[in-house]
Amino acid sequence: MTISTATTEERSLLAALPVEQKVRLLTGADSWRTHGADALGLRPMIMSDGPAGVRGITMDERKPAGSLPCPSALGATWDSELVYELGTALGIEARSKGVDVLLAPTLNLVRTPLGGRGFEFFSEDPELTARLAVSYVRGVQSAGVAATIKHYVGNDSETERWNYDARITEQVLRELYLVPFEACVREAGAALVMAAYNSVNGSPMTEHERLLREVLKDEWGFTGVVTSDWDANRSTVASAVGGLDLAMPGPNPFWGQALAEAVSRGAVAEELIDDKVLRLLRLARRVGALTTSPSGSPGAASPGTPVLADPSLLRRAAAASFVLLRNARDVLPLDLAVIRSVAVIGPNAALPVIQGGGSAGVFPVSVSTVADALPEALAGQAAVTVTAGCRTWTAVPAPAARSLTDPVSGEPGVRLEFRAADGTLLAEEHRTTTVLAWWGDGLPAGIGWGETGSIALLTRFRADTDGPYAIGAAGVGRLALTVDGEVLVDARTPVPADPVETMTRPGEVRGTVHLTAGQEVTVGLGFYPADDVQGPLAVRLGIAASPDEDTMLDEAVAAAAAADAAVVVVGSAGSTESEGYDRDTLNLPGRQNELIQRVTAVNDRVVVVVNSGMPVLMPWADRAAAVIQAWLPGQAMGYAVTDVLLGLAEPGGRLPVTVPASESDTPVLHAVPDGGVLNYDEGLLVGYRGYDASGATPLFPFGHGLGYTGWAYESVVADAPALAPGEDLRLAVTVRNTGPRPGREIVQAYVAGPWQGAGRPVRVLGAFGCAAAAAGEAARVVLQVPARVFAVYDTEAGGWIWPRGDFTIEVGRSSRDLRLSATVMLG
Ligand code: BGC
């Protein structure tokens, strides 16, 4: 056991504190705050979710956030410098909002492309994830904010995430799943580690002595705070002894008084408690929550004017993450000399999914859509039509604020009333969204889970077309919808399996009304929250025109046939990718495949833009002229897609995950626990390693991405022909831009070694770097392959060994497009 080193000042402060007060500090004060202690000059520390924006402690459109490309998009940049820049922007935004601790980044690996939270992971490869995560953490922490690496470990899928037991061998843990965590602890000094909900090899991660105390704290020398995932702590002695330092949120029935009692009866040593408090104090000092100032008062937590991430950075980052998967006949960038009309088609053109669901969600400061941004950019140059083509939503989408009027204030938006059980008005407010959630602050007393009060939402809705409109109310509890005072539907929805689903996929009640263009109706929603539910309280009103889908498809096909080019924006629906549950298919939702098949049959310049955080099946890939994987790109989506279509920016990304040709080719598809056990039977053969081992040909391999220029690989030189065990390898690679315009290339080095054999990968990513060169010019990139990439974890010996022999270093454009090689002898 390690008692973390502490200053004399910290030790004497601690000695003066009674055990109850020490223990009090180790449980959250509420959803997002820790306790302060005047005796220690410690103020509460404030936490906020990430990783694609700093939400703050409320889910509120009046407190918006910069909305970044999702982490899998950051993975696609393969660009540590850009990720550092984005991390720094997040840190600055957090600081300006009074946030001390950012609950990000997420370091789990894409074990299965169906993982609901895959959009929140950087990649399927440990080394790519580690390099980008180190930059992310360094960036965030450069602003004086603490980063939290999560979810330690084995939380690579969502089904039964609260309870499953991931069975992962020590070797697989060491060589894959622990790699990004170890790198962020050792290289970036990550301030917090979040212990996951799940168990690993029989022990809950919040109690895991081996992984928390022995590996993380003793072996890697982690001196920061291990926090639980939210409500993950479900024991007193086991978690305290196992290595958990902070139970979040508070109150937590297992710590607090119960922990103080465990100390007084000798079940938990007081020095263990001291170690936890010292870790917390070190964190406080780091973020300015523990005073060292002459005034004797702690650094202020109070927010100033929010400094949101720079929109031009977010636009540049999104374009840099887009992966050009295919570009037949160089259809992109669009040549406006021959293209005079463009049909923008697809459900995600006007209703994009800019972020994944769950705790990573923010209220973006603004959202640009392809349906708005492309016509704006082409004004005066080409005619643009916009049609949805089909419908993918499963919950009725929120109406635009401009179609709503608050009946009390007359402003665009809605009126919210909070009422006690007897109908007394407790509070009311004007809001500009119909997507509402409270998670922590913001609700009047008497409203919430297990309370008797209710929330009413009132608005006047103005239809802009003739036809049927779907009106839906979503939330957990009783929902009563009225239109012009008449009851449309009044019903209860079930309590979901995972608390986060109260926000991401609550049950919905729905009705249909027929409206004419310009008609206004008053819509009322009464929400009576269910008893006995945990998690965020959320309610949503959706109103959307619902024309016949066959007609929608026919209209889109006609628009494509009449245009010189079509841009088809397809992808996930709002609830497809989320924390709390996994996807059950890699197919695009709804009739999107049919839409693309029909559109490509009538137009030979079809560009498909895929708006999903994880891969989807693309049975139409060879019929589309171009395909861009655009991820969940954050607020700048429309602008960034437009920049790339028009050639103002290069689609700079490379795949951080393999895109399979069929579901059956994926090394791991469904991660469904069996009797509570989730076996990681594929061992080391995750992602491209699995495809290499099985011989399956991916539709688009790991590392693939075309950009707008061509590259010749001219030479690779290793700095030494032989390497000693434990030594890094440096390589110099020269590439030449053979295309017509400046560009950026991601140079990838894979290592194939004498350790090949049963269950071991054919090759693994060793290093990567960005080369930038003008047309015709060469660029030299120096890559550093860490010594560990050559090593094997020997479970019996309990350490790393470096096999002797020849290693082949393969350098190229993707894991399946290797252009150069060099041999290095290890021994
Ligand atoms: C998620 C964490 C998140 C926490 C607080 C949990 O459900 O797994 O990633 O930081 O909630 O929102």
PDB file of C-alpha atoms in Angstrom, residues 482-624:
ATOM      1  CA  THR A 482     -53.187  18.678 -24.985  1.00  0.00           C
ATOM      2  CA  VAL A 483     -53.747  20.574 -28.230  1.00  0.00           C
ATOM      3  CA  ASP A 484     -55.943  23.673 -27.956  1.00  0.00           C
ATOM      4  CA  GLY A 485     -57.152  22.345 -24.608  1.00  0.00           C
ATOM      5  CA  GLU A 486     -58.215  18.922 -25.955  1.00  0.00           C
ATOM      6  CA  VAL A 487     -56.445  15.868 -24.570  1.00  0.00           C
ATOM      7  CA  LEU A 488     -54.357  14.253 -27.324  1.00  0.00           C
ATOM      8  CA  VAL A 489     -52.839  11.541 -25.161  1.00  0.00           C
ATOM      9  CA  ASP A 490     -52.400  10.922 -21.433  1.00  0.00           C
ATOM     10  CA  ALA A 491     -50.305   7.899 -20.422  1.00  0.00           C
ATOM     11  CA  ARG A 492     -47.416   6.636 -18.308  1.00  0.00           C
ATOM     12  CA  THR A 493     -44.021   5.530 -19.563  1.00  0.00           C
ATOM     13  CA  PRO A 494     -41.928   2.740 -18.004  1.00  0.00           C
ATOM     14  CA  VAL A 495     -38.860   3.156 -15.802  1.00  0.00           C
ATOM     15  CA  PRO A 496     -35.794   2.397 -17.969  1.00  0.00           C
ATOM     16  CA  ALA A 497     -33.032  -0.065 -17.110  1.00  0.00           C
ATOM     17  CA  ASP A 498     -30.201   2.478 -16.827  1.00  0.00           C
ATOM     18  CA  PRO A 499     -30.698   5.840 -15.041  1.00  0.00           C
ATOM     19  CA  VAL A 500     -29.079   7.768 -17.899  1.00  0.00           C
ATOM     20  CA  GLU A 501     -31.897   6.591 -20.183  1.00  0.00           C
ATOM     21  CA  THR A 502     -34.253   8.912 -18.295  1.00  0.00           C
ATOM     22  CA  MET A 503     -32.504  11.548 -20.380  1.00  0.00           C
ATOM     23  CA  THR A 504     -31.279   9.719 -23.495  1.00  0.00           C
ATOM     24  CA  ARG A 505     -34.178   7.423 -24.348  1.00  0.00           C
ATOM     25  CA  PRO A 506     -37.150   7.898 -22.045  1.00  0.00           C
ATOM     26  CA  GLY A 507     -40.492   6.456 -23.094  1.00  0.00           C
ATOM     27  CA  GLU A 508     -42.648   8.646 -25.320  1.00  0.00           C
ATOM     28  CA  VAL A 509     -46.378   9.137 -25.714  1.00  0.00           C
ATOM     29  CA  ARG A 510     -47.468  10.363 -29.095  1.00  0.00           C
ATOM     30  CA  GLY A 511     -50.442  11.578 -31.110  1.00  0.00           C
ATOM     31  CA  THR A 512     -51.056  13.056 -34.558  1.00  0.00           C
ATOM     32  CA  VAL A 513     -52.824  16.258 -35.597  1.00  0.00           C
ATOM     33  CA  HIS A 514     -53.549  17.629 -39.057  1.00  0.00           C
ATOM     34  CA  LEU A 515     -52.514  21.235 -39.548  1.00  0.00           C
ATOM     35  CA  THR A 516     -52.435  23.693 -42.415  1.00  0.00           C
ATOM     36  CA  ALA A 517     -49.518  25.964 -43.236  1.00  0.00           C
ATOM     37  CA  GLY A 518     -49.607  29.028 -41.007  1.00  0.00           C
ATOM     38  CA  GLN A 519     -52.023  27.478 -38.502  1.00  0.00           C
ATOM     39  CA  GLU A 520     -51.236  28.062 -34.817  1.00  0.00           C
ATOM     40  CA  VAL A 521     -52.210  25.698 -32.013  1.00  0.00           C
ATOM     41  CA  THR A 522     -51.599  25.789 -28.271  1.00  0.00           C
ATOM     42  CA  VAL A 523     -49.762  22.709 -27.111  1.00  0.00           C
ATOM     43  CA  GLY A 524     -49.643  21.790 -23.410  1.00  0.00           C
ATOM     44  CA  LEU A 525     -47.588  19.080 -21.766  1.00  0.00           C
ATOM     45  CA  GLY A 526     -48.070  18.031 -18.151  1.00  0.00           C
ATOM     46  CA  PHE A 527     -45.238  15.910 -16.739  1.00  0.00           C
ATOM     47  CA  TYR A 528     -45.686  14.009 -13.463  1.00  0.00           C
ATOM     48  CA  PRO A 529     -42.290  12.392 -12.722  1.00  0.00           C
ATOM     49  CA  ALA A 530     -42.302   8.748 -11.626  1.00  0.00           C
ATOM     50  CA  ASP A 531     -41.481   7.736  -8.055  1.00  0.00           C
ATOM     51  CA  ASP A 532     -38.296   6.064  -7.125  1.00  0.00           C
ATOM     52  CA  VAL A 533     -36.099   6.739 -10.159  1.00  0.00           C
ATOM     53  CA  GLN A 534     -32.452   7.787 -10.071  1.00  0.00           C
ATOM     54  CA  GLY A 535     -30.503   9.971 -12.434  1.00  0.00           C
ATOM     55  CA  PRO A 536     -31.311  13.114 -14.375  1.00  0.00           C
ATOM     56  CA  LEU A 537     -34.902  14.345 -14.577  1.00  0.00           C
ATOM     57  CA  ALA A 538     -35.762  15.033 -18.189  1.00  0.00           C
ATOM     58  CA  VAL A 539     -38.791  15.881 -20.281  1.00  0.00           C
ATOM     59  CA  ARG A 540     -39.085  16.602 -23.970  1.00  0.00           C
ATOM     60  CA  LEU A 541     -41.761  17.877 -26.332  1.00  0.00           C
ATOM     61  CA  GLY A 542     -41.391  16.921 -29.976  1.00  0.00           C
ATOM     62  CA  ILE A 543     -43.417  18.269 -32.897  1.00  0.00           C
ATOM     63  CA  ALA A 544     -42.603  17.302 -36.480  1.00  0.00           C
ATOM     64  CA  ALA A 545     -44.318  17.209 -39.837  1.00  0.00           C
ATOM     65  CA  SER A 546     -44.830  13.564 -40.749  1.00  0.00           C
ATOM     66  CA  PRO A 547     -45.488  13.230 -44.437  1.00  0.00           C
ATOM     67  CA  ASP A 548     -45.825   9.845 -46.068  1.00  0.00           C
ATOM     68  CA  GLU A 549     -42.357   8.273 -46.358  1.00  0.00           C
ATOM     69  CA  ASP A 550     -42.822   6.862 -49.879  1.00  0.00           C
ATOM     70  CA  THR A 551     -43.591  10.382 -51.017  1.00  0.00           C
ATOM     71  CA  MET A 552     -40.471  11.663 -49.230  1.00  0.00           C
ATOM     72  CA  LEU A 553     -38.331   9.092 -51.039  1.00  0.00           C
ATOM     73  CA  ASP A 554     -39.879   9.900 -54.439  1.00  0.00           C
ATOM     74  CA  GLU A 555     -39.263  13.624 -53.907  1.00  0.00           C
ATOM     75  CA  ALA A 556     -35.615  13.049 -53.020  1.00  0.00           C
ATOM     76  CA  VAL A 557     -35.042  10.819 -56.041  1.00  0.00           C
ATOM     77  CA  ALA A 558     -36.653  13.410 -58.312  1.00  0.00           C
ATOM     78  CA  ALA A 559     -34.433  16.139 -56.822  1.00  0.00           C
ATOM     79  CA  ALA A 560     -31.324  13.987 -57.367  1.00  0.00           C
ATOM     80  CA  ALA A 561     -32.303  13.224 -60.950  1.00  0.00           C
ATOM     81  CA  ALA A 562     -32.703  16.920 -61.708  1.00  0.00           C
ATOM     82  CA  ALA A 563     -29.376  18.023 -60.173  1.00  0.00           C
ATOM     83  CA  ASP A 564     -25.785  17.921 -61.422  1.00  0.00           C
ATOM     84  CA  ALA A 565     -24.620  16.476 -58.079  1.00  0.00           C
ATOM     85  CA  ALA A 566     -26.254  15.163 -54.916  1.00  0.00           C
ATOM     86  CA  VAL A 567     -24.972  15.413 -51.362  1.00  0.00           C
ATOM     87  CA  VAL A 568     -26.703  12.770 -49.261  1.00  0.00           C
ATOM     88  CA  VAL A 569     -26.307  13.264 -45.532  1.00  0.00           C
ATOM     89  CA  VAL A 570     -27.228  10.051 -43.720  1.00  0.00           C
ATOM     90  CA  GLY A 571     -26.341   8.603 -40.352  1.00  0.00           C
ATOM     91  CA  SER A 572     -27.467   7.915 -36.848  1.00  0.00           C
ATOM     92  CA  ALA A 573     -30.783   9.111 -35.495  1.00  0.00           C
ATOM     93  CA  GLY A 574     -30.883  11.112 -32.274  1.00  0.00           C
ATOM     94  CA  SER A 575     -31.024   8.090 -30.006  1.00  0.00           C
ATOM     95  CA  THR A 576     -28.978   5.605 -32.046  1.00  0.00           C
ATOM     96  CA  GLU A 577     -25.656   6.157 -30.266  1.00  0.00           C
ATOM     97  CA  SER A 578     -25.729   6.751 -26.561  1.00  0.00           C
ATOM     98  CA  GLU A 579     -24.392   5.982 -23.168  1.00  0.00           C
ATOM     99  CA  GLY A 580     -26.566   3.441 -21.358  1.00  0.00           C
ATOM    100  CA  TYR A 581     -27.186   0.964 -24.171  1.00  0.00           C
ATOM    101  CA  ASP A 582     -25.471  -0.575 -27.173  1.00  0.00           C
ATOM    102  CA  ARG A 583     -26.654  -0.541 -30.776  1.00  0.00           C
ATOM    103  CA  ASP A 584     -28.114  -3.800 -32.006  1.00  0.00           C
ATOM    104  CA  THR A 585     -27.182  -3.445 -35.673  1.00  0.00           C
ATOM    105  CA  LEU A 586     -24.542  -1.771 -37.832  1.00  0.00           C
ATOM    106  CA  ASN A 587     -27.210  -0.883 -40.389  1.00  0.00           C
ATOM    107  CA  LEU A 588     -28.185   2.724 -40.896  1.00  0.00           C
ATOM    108  CA  PRO A 589     -31.543   3.358 -39.238  1.00  0.00           C
ATOM    109  CA  GLY A 590     -34.727   3.574 -41.269  1.00  0.00           C
ATOM    110  CA  ARG A 591     -34.811   3.506 -45.059  1.00  0.00           C
ATOM    111  CA  GLN A 592     -31.499   5.289 -45.605  1.00  0.00           C
ATOM    112  CA  ASN A 593     -29.836   2.439 -47.528  1.00  0.00           C
ATOM    113  CA  GLU A 594     -32.812   2.349 -49.884  1.00  0.00           C
ATOM    114  CA  LEU A 595     -32.601   6.126 -50.246  1.00  0.00           C
ATOM    115  CA  ILE A 596     -28.929   5.976 -51.259  1.00  0.00           C
ATOM    116  CA  GLN A 597     -29.502   3.062 -53.653  1.00  0.00           C
ATOM    117  CA  ARG A 598     -32.257   4.978 -55.405  1.00  0.00           C
ATOM    118  CA  VAL A 599     -30.409   8.291 -55.511  1.00  0.00           C
ATOM    119  CA  THR A 600     -27.229   6.698 -56.891  1.00  0.00           C
ATOM    120  CA  ALA A 601     -29.332   5.062 -59.619  1.00  0.00           C
ATOM    121  CA  VAL A 602     -30.314   8.467 -61.024  1.00  0.00           C
ATOM    122  CA  ASN A 603     -27.201  10.587 -60.436  1.00  0.00           C
ATOM    123  CA  ASP A 604     -23.560   9.640 -60.948  1.00  0.00           C
ATOM    124  CA  ARG A 605     -22.148  12.428 -58.813  1.00  0.00           C
ATOM    125  CA  VAL A 606     -23.465  11.366 -55.428  1.00  0.00           C
ATOM    126  CA  VAL A 607     -21.444  12.281 -52.345  1.00  0.00           C
ATOM    127  CA  VAL A 608     -22.577  10.396 -49.237  1.00  0.00           C
ATOM    128  CA  VAL A 609     -21.746  12.042 -45.920  1.00  0.00           C
ATOM    129  CA  VAL A 610     -22.060   9.600 -43.023  1.00  0.00           C
ATOM    130  CA  ASN A 611     -22.965  11.298 -39.744  1.00  0.00           C
ATOM    131  CA  SER A 612     -22.240   8.575 -37.194  1.00  0.00           C
ATOM    132  CA  GLY A 613     -19.800   8.213 -34.348  1.00  0.00           C
ATOM    133  CA  MET A 614     -19.094   4.568 -35.120  1.00  0.00           C
ATOM    134  CA  PRO A 615     -18.948   2.663 -38.419  1.00  0.00           C
ATOM    135  CA  VAL A 616     -22.089   1.688 -40.277  1.00  0.00           C
ATOM    136  CA  LEU A 617     -22.548  -0.845 -43.058  1.00  0.00           C
ATOM    137  CA  MET A 618     -22.257   0.760 -46.496  1.00  0.00           C
ATOM    138  CA  PRO A 619     -23.681  -1.748 -48.993  1.00  0.00           C
ATOM    139  CA  TRP A 620     -23.868   1.110 -51.508  1.00  0.00           C
ATOM    140  CA  ALA A 621     -20.255   2.267 -51.122  1.00  0.00           C
ATOM    141  CA  ASP A 622     -19.172   1.404 -54.658  1.00  0.00           C
ATOM    142  CA  ARG A 623     -22.216   3.110 -56.191  1.00  0.00           C
ATOM    143  CA  ALA A 624     -21.573   6.465 -54.551  1.00  0.00           C
TER     144      ALA A 624
END
